[in-house]
Coordinates of C-alpha atoms and ligand atoms in Angstrom, one line a residue:
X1 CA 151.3 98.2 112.1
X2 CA 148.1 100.0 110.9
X3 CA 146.0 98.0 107.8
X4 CA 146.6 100.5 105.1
X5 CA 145.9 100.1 101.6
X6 CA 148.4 102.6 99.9
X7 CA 151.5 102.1 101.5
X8 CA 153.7 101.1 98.5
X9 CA 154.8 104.7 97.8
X10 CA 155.5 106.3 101.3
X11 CA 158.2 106.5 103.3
X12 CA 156.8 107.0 106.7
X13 CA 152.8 106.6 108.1
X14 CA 150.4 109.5 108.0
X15 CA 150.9 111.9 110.7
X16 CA 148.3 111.3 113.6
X17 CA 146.7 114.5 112.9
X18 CA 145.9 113.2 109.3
X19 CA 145.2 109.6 110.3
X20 CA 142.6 111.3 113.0
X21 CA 141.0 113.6 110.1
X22 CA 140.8 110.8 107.6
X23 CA 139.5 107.6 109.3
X24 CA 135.8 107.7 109.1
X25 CA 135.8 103.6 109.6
X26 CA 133.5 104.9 113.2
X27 CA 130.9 105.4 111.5
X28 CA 131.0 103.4 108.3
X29 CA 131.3 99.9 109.9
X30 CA 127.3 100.1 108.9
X31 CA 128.4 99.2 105.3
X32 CA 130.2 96.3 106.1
X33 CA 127.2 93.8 105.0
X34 CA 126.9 95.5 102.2
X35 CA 130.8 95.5 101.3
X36 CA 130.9 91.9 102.1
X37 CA 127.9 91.4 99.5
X38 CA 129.9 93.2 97.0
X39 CA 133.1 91.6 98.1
X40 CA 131.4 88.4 96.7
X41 CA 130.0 89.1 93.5
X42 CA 133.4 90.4 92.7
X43 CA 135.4 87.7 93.5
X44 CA 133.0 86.0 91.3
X45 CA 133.4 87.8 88.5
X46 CA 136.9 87.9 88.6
X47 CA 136.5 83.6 88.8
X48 CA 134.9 84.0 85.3
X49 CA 137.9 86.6 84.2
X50 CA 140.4 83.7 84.8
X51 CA 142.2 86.2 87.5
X52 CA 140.8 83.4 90.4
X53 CA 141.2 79.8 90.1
X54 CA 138.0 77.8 91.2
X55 CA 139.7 76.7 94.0
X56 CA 140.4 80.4 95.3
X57 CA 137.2 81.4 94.6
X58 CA 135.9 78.9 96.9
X59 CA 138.4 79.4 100.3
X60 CA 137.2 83.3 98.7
X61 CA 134.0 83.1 99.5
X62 CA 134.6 80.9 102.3
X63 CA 136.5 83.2 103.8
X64 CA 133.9 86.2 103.3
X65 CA 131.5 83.7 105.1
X66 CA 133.6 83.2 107.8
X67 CA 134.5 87.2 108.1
X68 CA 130.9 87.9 108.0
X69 CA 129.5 85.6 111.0
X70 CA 132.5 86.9 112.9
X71 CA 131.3 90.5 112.1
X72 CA 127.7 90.3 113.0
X73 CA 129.0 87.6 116.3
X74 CA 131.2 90.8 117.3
X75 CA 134.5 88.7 117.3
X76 CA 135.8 90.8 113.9
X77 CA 135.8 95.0 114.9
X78 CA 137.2 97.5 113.1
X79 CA 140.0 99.3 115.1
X80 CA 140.8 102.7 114.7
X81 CA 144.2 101.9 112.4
X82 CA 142.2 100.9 109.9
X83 CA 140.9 103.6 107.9
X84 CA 138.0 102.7 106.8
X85 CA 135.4 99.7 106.3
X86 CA 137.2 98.6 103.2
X87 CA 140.5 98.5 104.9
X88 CA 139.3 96.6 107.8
X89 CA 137.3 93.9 105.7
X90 CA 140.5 93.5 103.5
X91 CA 142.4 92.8 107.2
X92 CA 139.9 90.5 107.7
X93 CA 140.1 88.6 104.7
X94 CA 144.3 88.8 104.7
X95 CA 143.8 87.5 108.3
X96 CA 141.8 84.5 107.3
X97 CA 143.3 83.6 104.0
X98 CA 147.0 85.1 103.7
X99 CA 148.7 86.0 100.4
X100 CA 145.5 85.0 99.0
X101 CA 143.5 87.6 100.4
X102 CA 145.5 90.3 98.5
X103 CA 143.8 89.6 94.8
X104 CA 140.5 90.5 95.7
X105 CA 141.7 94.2 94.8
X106 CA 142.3 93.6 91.5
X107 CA 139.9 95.7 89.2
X108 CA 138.5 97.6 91.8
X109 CA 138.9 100.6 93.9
X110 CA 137.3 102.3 97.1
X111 CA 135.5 104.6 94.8
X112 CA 133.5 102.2 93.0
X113 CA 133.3 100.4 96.1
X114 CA 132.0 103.1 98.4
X115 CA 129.5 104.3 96.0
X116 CA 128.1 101.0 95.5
X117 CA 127.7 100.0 99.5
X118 CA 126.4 103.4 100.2
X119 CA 123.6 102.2 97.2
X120 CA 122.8 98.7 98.7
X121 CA 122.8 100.4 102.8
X122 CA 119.7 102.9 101.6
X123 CA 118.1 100.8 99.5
X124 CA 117.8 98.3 102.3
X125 CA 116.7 101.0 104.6
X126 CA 114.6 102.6 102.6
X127 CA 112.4 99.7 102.7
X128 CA 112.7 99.6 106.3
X129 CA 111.5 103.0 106.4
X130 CA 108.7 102.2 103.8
X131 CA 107.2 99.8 106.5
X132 CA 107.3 101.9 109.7
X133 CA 105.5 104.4 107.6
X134 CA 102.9 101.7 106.8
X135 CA 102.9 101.3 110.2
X136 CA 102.2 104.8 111.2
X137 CA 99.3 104.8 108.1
X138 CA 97.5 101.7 109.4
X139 CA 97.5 103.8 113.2
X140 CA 96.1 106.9 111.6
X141 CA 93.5 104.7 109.5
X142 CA 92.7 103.0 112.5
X143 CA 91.6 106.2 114.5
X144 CA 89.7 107.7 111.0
X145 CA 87.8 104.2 111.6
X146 CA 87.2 104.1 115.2
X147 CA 85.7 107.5 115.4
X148 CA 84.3 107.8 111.9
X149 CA 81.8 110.0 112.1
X150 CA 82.8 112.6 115.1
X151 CA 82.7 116.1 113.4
X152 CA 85.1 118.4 114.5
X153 CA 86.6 122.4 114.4
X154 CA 87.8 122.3 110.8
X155 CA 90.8 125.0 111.0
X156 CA 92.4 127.7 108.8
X157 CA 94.9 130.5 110.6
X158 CA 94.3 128.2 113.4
X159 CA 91.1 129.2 113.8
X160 CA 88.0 127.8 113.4
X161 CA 86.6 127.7 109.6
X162 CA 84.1 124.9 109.2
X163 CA 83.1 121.7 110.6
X164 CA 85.0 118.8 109.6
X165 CA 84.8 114.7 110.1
X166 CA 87.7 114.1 112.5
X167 CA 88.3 110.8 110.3
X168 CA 88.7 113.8 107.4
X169 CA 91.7 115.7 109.1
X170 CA 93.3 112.1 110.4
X171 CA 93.4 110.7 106.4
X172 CA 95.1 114.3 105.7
X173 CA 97.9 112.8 107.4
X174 CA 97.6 109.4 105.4
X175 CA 97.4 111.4 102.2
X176 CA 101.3 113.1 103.0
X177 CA 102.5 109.5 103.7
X178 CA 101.8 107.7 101.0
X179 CA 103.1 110.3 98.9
X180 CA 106.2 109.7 101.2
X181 CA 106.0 105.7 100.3
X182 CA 105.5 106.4 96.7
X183 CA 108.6 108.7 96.6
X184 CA 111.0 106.2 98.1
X185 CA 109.9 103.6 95.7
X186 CA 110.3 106.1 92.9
X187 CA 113.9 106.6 94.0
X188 CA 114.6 103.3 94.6
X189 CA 114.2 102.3 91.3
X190 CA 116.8 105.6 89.9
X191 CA 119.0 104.3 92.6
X192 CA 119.0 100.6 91.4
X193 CA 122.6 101.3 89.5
X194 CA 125.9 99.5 90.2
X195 CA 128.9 101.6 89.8
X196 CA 131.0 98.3 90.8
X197 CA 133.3 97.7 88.0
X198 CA 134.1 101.6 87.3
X199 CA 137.2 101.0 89.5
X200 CA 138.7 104.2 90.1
X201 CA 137.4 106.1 87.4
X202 CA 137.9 105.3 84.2
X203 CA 136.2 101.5 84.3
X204 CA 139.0 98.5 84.2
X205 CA 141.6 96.7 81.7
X206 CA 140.7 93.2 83.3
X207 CA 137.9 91.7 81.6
X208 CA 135.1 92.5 84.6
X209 CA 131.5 91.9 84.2
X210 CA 129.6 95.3 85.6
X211 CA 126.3 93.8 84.5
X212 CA 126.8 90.2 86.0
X213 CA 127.7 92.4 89.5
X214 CA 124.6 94.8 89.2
X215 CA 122.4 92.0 88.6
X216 CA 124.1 89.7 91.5
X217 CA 123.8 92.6 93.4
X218 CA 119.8 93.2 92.8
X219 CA 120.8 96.3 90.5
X220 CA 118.7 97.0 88.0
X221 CA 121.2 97.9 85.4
X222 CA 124.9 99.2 85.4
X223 CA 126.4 102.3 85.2
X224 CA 126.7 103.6 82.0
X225 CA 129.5 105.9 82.9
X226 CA 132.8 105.2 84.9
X227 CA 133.3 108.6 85.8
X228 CA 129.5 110.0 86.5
X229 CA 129.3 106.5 88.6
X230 CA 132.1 107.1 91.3
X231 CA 130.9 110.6 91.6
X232 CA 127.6 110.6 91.9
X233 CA 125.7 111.1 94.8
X234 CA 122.6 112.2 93.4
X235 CA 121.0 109.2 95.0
X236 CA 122.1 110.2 98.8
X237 CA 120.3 113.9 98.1
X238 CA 117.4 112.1 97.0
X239 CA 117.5 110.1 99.9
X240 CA 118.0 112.6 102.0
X241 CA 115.4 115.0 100.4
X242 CA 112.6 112.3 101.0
X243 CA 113.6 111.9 104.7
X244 CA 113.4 115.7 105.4
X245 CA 109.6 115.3 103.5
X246 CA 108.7 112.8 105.8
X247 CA 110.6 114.8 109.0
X248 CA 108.2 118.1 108.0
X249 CA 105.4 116.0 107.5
X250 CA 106.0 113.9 110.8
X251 CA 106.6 117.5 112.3
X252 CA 103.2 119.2 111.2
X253 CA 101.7 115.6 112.6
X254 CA 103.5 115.9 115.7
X255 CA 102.8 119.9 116.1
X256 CA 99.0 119.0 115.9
X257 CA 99.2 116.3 118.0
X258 CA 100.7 119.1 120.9
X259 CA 98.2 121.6 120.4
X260 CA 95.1 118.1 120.6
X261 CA 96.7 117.2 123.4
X262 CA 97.2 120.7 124.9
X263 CA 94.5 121.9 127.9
X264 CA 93.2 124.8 125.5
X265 CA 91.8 121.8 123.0
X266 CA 91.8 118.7 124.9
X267 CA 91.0 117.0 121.6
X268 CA 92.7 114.2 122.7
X269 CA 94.2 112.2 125.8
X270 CA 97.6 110.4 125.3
X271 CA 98.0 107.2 127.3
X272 CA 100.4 107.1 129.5
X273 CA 103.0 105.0 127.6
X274 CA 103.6 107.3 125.0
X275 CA 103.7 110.5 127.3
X276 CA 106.3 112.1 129.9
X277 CA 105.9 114.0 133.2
X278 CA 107.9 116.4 135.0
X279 CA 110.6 116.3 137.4
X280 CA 109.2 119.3 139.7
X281 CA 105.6 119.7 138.5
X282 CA 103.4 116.4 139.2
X283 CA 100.6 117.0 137.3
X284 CA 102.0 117.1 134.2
X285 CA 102.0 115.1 131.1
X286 CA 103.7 115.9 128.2
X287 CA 104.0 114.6 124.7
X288 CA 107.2 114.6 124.4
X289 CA 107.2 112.2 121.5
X290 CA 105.0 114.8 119.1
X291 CA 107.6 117.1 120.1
X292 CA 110.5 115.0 119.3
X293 CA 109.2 114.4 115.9
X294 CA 108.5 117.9 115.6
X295 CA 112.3 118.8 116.6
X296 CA 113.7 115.6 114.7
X297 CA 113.1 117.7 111.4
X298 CA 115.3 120.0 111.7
X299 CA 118.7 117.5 111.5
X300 CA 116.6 115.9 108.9
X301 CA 116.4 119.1 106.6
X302 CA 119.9 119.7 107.5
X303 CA 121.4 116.5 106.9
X304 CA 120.0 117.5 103.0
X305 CA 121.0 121.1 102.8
X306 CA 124.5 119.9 104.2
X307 CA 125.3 117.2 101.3
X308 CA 123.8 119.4 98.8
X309 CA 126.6 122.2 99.9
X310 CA 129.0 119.3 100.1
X311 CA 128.2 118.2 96.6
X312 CA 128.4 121.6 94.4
X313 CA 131.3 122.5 93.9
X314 CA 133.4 119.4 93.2
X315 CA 134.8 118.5 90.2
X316 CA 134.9 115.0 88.5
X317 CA 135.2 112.5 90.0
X318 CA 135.9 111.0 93.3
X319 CA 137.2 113.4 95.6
X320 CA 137.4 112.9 99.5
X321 CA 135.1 115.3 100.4
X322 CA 132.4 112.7 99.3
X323 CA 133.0 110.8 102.5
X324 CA 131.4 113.4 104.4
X325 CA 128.0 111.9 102.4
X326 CA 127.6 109.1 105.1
X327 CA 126.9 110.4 108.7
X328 CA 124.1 112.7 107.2
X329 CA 122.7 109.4 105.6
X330 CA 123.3 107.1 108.4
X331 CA 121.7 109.4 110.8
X332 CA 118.3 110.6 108.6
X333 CA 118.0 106.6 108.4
X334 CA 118.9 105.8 111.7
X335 CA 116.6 109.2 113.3
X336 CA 113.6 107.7 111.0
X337 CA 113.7 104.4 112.3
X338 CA 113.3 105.6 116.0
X339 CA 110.9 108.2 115.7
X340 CA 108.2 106.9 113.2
X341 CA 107.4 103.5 115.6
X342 CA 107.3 106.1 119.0
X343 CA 104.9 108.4 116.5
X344 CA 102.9 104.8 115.8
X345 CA 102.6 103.9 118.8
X346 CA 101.5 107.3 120.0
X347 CA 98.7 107.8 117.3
X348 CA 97.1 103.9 117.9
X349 CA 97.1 105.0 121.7
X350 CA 95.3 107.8 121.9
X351 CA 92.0 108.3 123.1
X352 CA 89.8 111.2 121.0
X353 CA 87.9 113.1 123.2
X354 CA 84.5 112.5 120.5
X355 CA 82.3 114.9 122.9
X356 CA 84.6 117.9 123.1
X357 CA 85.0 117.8 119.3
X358 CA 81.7 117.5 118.4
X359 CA 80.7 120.1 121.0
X360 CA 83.5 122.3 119.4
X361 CA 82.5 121.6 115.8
X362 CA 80.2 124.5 115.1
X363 CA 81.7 127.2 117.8
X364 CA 83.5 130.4 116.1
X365 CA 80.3 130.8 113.9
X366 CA 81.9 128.2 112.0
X367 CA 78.5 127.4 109.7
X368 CA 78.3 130.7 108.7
X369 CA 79.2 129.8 105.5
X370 CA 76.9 127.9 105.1
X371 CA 74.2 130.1 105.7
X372 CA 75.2 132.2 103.3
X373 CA 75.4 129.8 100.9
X374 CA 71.9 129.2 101.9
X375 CA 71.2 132.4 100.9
X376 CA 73.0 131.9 97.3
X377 CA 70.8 129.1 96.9
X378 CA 67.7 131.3 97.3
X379 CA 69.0 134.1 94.8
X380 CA 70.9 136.6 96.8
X381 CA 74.3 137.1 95.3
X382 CA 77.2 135.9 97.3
X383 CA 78.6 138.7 97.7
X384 CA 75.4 140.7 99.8
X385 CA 75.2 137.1 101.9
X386 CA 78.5 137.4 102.7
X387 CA 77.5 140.8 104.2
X388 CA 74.4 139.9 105.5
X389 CA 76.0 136.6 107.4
X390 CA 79.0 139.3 108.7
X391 CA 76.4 141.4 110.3
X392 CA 74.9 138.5 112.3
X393 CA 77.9 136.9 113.8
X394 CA 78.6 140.7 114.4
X395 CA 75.6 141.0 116.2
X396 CA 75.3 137.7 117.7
X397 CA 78.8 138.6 119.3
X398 CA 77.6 141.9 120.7
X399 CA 74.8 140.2 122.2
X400 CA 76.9 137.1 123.2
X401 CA 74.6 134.8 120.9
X402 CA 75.3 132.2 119.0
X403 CA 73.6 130.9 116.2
X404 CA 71.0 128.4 117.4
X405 CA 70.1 131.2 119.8
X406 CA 68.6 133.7 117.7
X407 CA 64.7 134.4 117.9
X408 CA 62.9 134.8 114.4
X409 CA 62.5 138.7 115.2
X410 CA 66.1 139.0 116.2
X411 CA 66.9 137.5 112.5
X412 CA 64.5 139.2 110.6
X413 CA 65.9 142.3 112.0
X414 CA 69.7 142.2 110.7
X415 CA 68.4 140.9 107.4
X416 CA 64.6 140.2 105.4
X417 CA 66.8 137.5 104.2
X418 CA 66.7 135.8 107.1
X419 CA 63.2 134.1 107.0
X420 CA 63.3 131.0 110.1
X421 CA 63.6 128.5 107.7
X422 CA 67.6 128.9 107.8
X423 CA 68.0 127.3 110.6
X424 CA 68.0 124.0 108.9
X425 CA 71.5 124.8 107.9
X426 CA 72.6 125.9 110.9
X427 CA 73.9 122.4 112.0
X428 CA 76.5 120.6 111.9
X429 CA 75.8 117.6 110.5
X430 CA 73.3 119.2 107.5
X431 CA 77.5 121.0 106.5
X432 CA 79.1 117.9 106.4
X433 CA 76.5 116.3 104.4
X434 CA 76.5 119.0 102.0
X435 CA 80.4 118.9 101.3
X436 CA 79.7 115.7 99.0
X437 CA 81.3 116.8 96.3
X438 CA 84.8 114.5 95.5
X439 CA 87.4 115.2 98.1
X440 CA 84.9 116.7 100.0
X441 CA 84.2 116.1 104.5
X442 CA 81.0 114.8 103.6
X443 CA 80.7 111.4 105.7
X444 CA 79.8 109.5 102.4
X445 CA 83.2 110.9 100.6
X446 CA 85.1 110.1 103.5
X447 CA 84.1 106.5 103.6
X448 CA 85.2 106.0 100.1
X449 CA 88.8 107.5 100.9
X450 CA 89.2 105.2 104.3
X451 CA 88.7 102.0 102.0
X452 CA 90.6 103.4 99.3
X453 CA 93.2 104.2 101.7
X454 CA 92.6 101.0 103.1
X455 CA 93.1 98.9 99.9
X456 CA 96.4 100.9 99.4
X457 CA 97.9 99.5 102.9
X458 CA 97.2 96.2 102.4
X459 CA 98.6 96.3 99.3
X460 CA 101.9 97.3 100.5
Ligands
LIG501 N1 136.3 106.2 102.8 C1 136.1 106.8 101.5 C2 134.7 107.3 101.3 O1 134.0 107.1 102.2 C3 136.4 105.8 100.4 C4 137.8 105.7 100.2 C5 138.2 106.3 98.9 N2 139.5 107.0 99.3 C6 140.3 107.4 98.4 N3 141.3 108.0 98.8 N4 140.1 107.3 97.1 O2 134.4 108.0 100.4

């Protein structure tokens, strides 16, 4: 007969088509550790209530010890009659330990229970998360390092603006992910509640300890509220918000790394253990994992836009629509952990094409702000060396010139203003230099962030 834990007051089972609709114990057999973890600082607690002798408390726990090796040694499964992870840990446990098994229930209910599992699985994957993006920091640091120095096209519209240090646009990657890092930590410590002991909803007559759970159960406090507790799932949206974050921002990385890797820029070569060829076409190799990334964002952001629907119109307090908070959760989790090592492993592999990038550093007139900064410096108001600059990347372009080619006459003749003494600004690494200002490309300010960002990752 199937494991069910409301019997009592039916006649019959549930229909299949109901049974089918409600079991969702496929996908949250992941909480099981974590239900087993809460199993025991319940059974605890309800030792100190006088509601378990000392004796039962220890075949209790023993018993919990025993269910758990035989979980994570595969000889325990869930089947599909029982409904959920709950109902198949209480088989367990009835299995094991008889009549006894039976008075764990007292004082608490699925709701509480759920809530609190759902708590202890992120918090445990968030930091999981927090070290594959680490990980993915300490790759992108180690590039900025190895090619420290190596200007390159500094982009706006995708196209070219002004030089950059290559090591500047890498740590504009970092920069994203340890906001990422600092977010999770931030939620982590507003999801550090227990709602064990809320019980259904309205808290419990037997004299439970919430606190002595929470703090058993790493919590930082308990809830303060029976009802907001078993409703809640503020801290799955937050969750799920800070995944999507780090999906767009793995995304923009990865949409980069396509166009880098792409013919057009041939910034940079992947090696070949982090890219993919073709079936027909046997030149090819394709980054695959960028674009994976890039793609992976899109579940990500859904997974959040689908809880917060989910969420908005129910009333207090548990309602069944809340199990539909775990695949979305289990997934963004489970879709972080496999693309940020492939994206890790991608960025420490490559190999930066350092002559290409410098060689592309000043083309599209890209120090032509400088020059008319130049001019700025020497009195002319910006906005007639904005004018003057305009005409001579219009006539350089008519003349298919660049820059460095132009004769003294030829720039005396678009503008008096142009006396051959500009040239020293026209280079690249005179408009690095000069962006020394806090924040700024220059090599010296770029330095400074790499061991700041350093110092950050070793701390972590
Ligand atoms: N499986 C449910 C969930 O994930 C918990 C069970 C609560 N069920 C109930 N009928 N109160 O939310």
């Amino acid at each position: 007969a199937p494991t069910r834990l409301w019997g009592g007051r039916f006649e019959g089972g549930p229909s299949d088509a109901l049974a089918r609709l409600s079991v969702s114990v496929q996908f949250d057999w992941r909480l099981a550790p974590y239900d087993l973890l809460g199993s025991r600082a319940h059974a605890r607690v309800l030792n100190r209530a006088g509601l378990l002798t000392d004796d039962e408390l220890a075949r209790m726990l023993g018993a919990l010890d025993d269910l758990e090796a035989a979980c994570r040694a595969g000889e325990f499964r869930p089947t599909v009659a029982d409904e959920d992870v709950h109902t198949a840990l209480e088989r367990g446990l009835l299995e094991r330990l008889g009549h006894l098994g039976g008075k764990l229930r007292a004082g608490r209910s699925r709701n509480d229970q759920v809530a609190t599992d759902l708590r202890l699985y992120l918090r445990d994957h968030a930091r999981q998360i927090v070290s594959r993006l680490v990980e993915l920091e300490t790759a992108l640091i180690a590039q900025a390092e190895h090619n420290l120095g190596v200007a390159a096209p500094g982009m706006t519209h995708l196209q070219h603006a002004q030089p950059v240090l290559f090591s500047h646009q890498l740590l504009a990657h970092v920069q994203p992910i340890t906001r990422d890092i600092d977010r999770l930590r931030d939620w982590d410590r507003r999801a550090s509640v227990s709602p064990l002991g809320s019980g259904a909803l309205a808290g419990s007559s037997l004299p439970l300890d919430p606190q002595a759970t929470a703090a058993e159960l790493g919590f930082d406090a308990a809830a303060p509220n029976s009802m907001d507790a078993v409703s809640d799932r503020d801290f799955v949206a937050e969750f799920l918000f800070a995944a999507a974050l780090i999906g767009v921002h793995l995304s923009r990385l990865g949409e980069e790394i396509v166009l880098w890797a792409s013919q057009e820029f041939r910034w940079i070569e992947m090696d070949d253990t982090y890219a993919t060829g073709s079936s027909i076409m046997p030149q090819k190799k394709n980054p695959d994992v960028a674009e994976l990334a890039r793609g992976k964002a899109g579940r990500l952001i859904g997974h959040l836009v689908g809880l917060l629907t989910t969420l908005k119109g129910l009333p207090l307090t548990y309602n069944r629509d809340l199990q539909e908070d775990k695949e979305g959760a289990f997934d963004a989790v489970e879709t972080l952990l496999l693309v940020l090592p492939a994206m890790s492993g991608l960025i420490a592999t490559m190999r930066v094409n350092t002559e290409r990038l410098e060689a592309l550093a000043p083309e599209g007139f890209a120090l032509a702000t400088d020059l008319a900064e130049l001019l700025v410096r020497r009195g002319v108001a910006f906005r007639d060396a904005h004018e003057v600059v305009g005409h001579l990347v219009v006539w350089c372009q008519v003349n298919d010139k660049d820059f460095g080619d132009l004769t003294d006459d030829e720039l005396a003749k678009v503008s008096p203003h142009l006396t051959p003494d500009v040239r020293e600004v026209l280079n690249v690494a005179g408009a690095l230099a000069s962006r020394k200002a806090y924040g700024g490309t220059a090599p010296d300010r770029v330095r400074e962030q790499l061991a700041t960002l350093r110092g950050q990752v070793d701390e972590h």
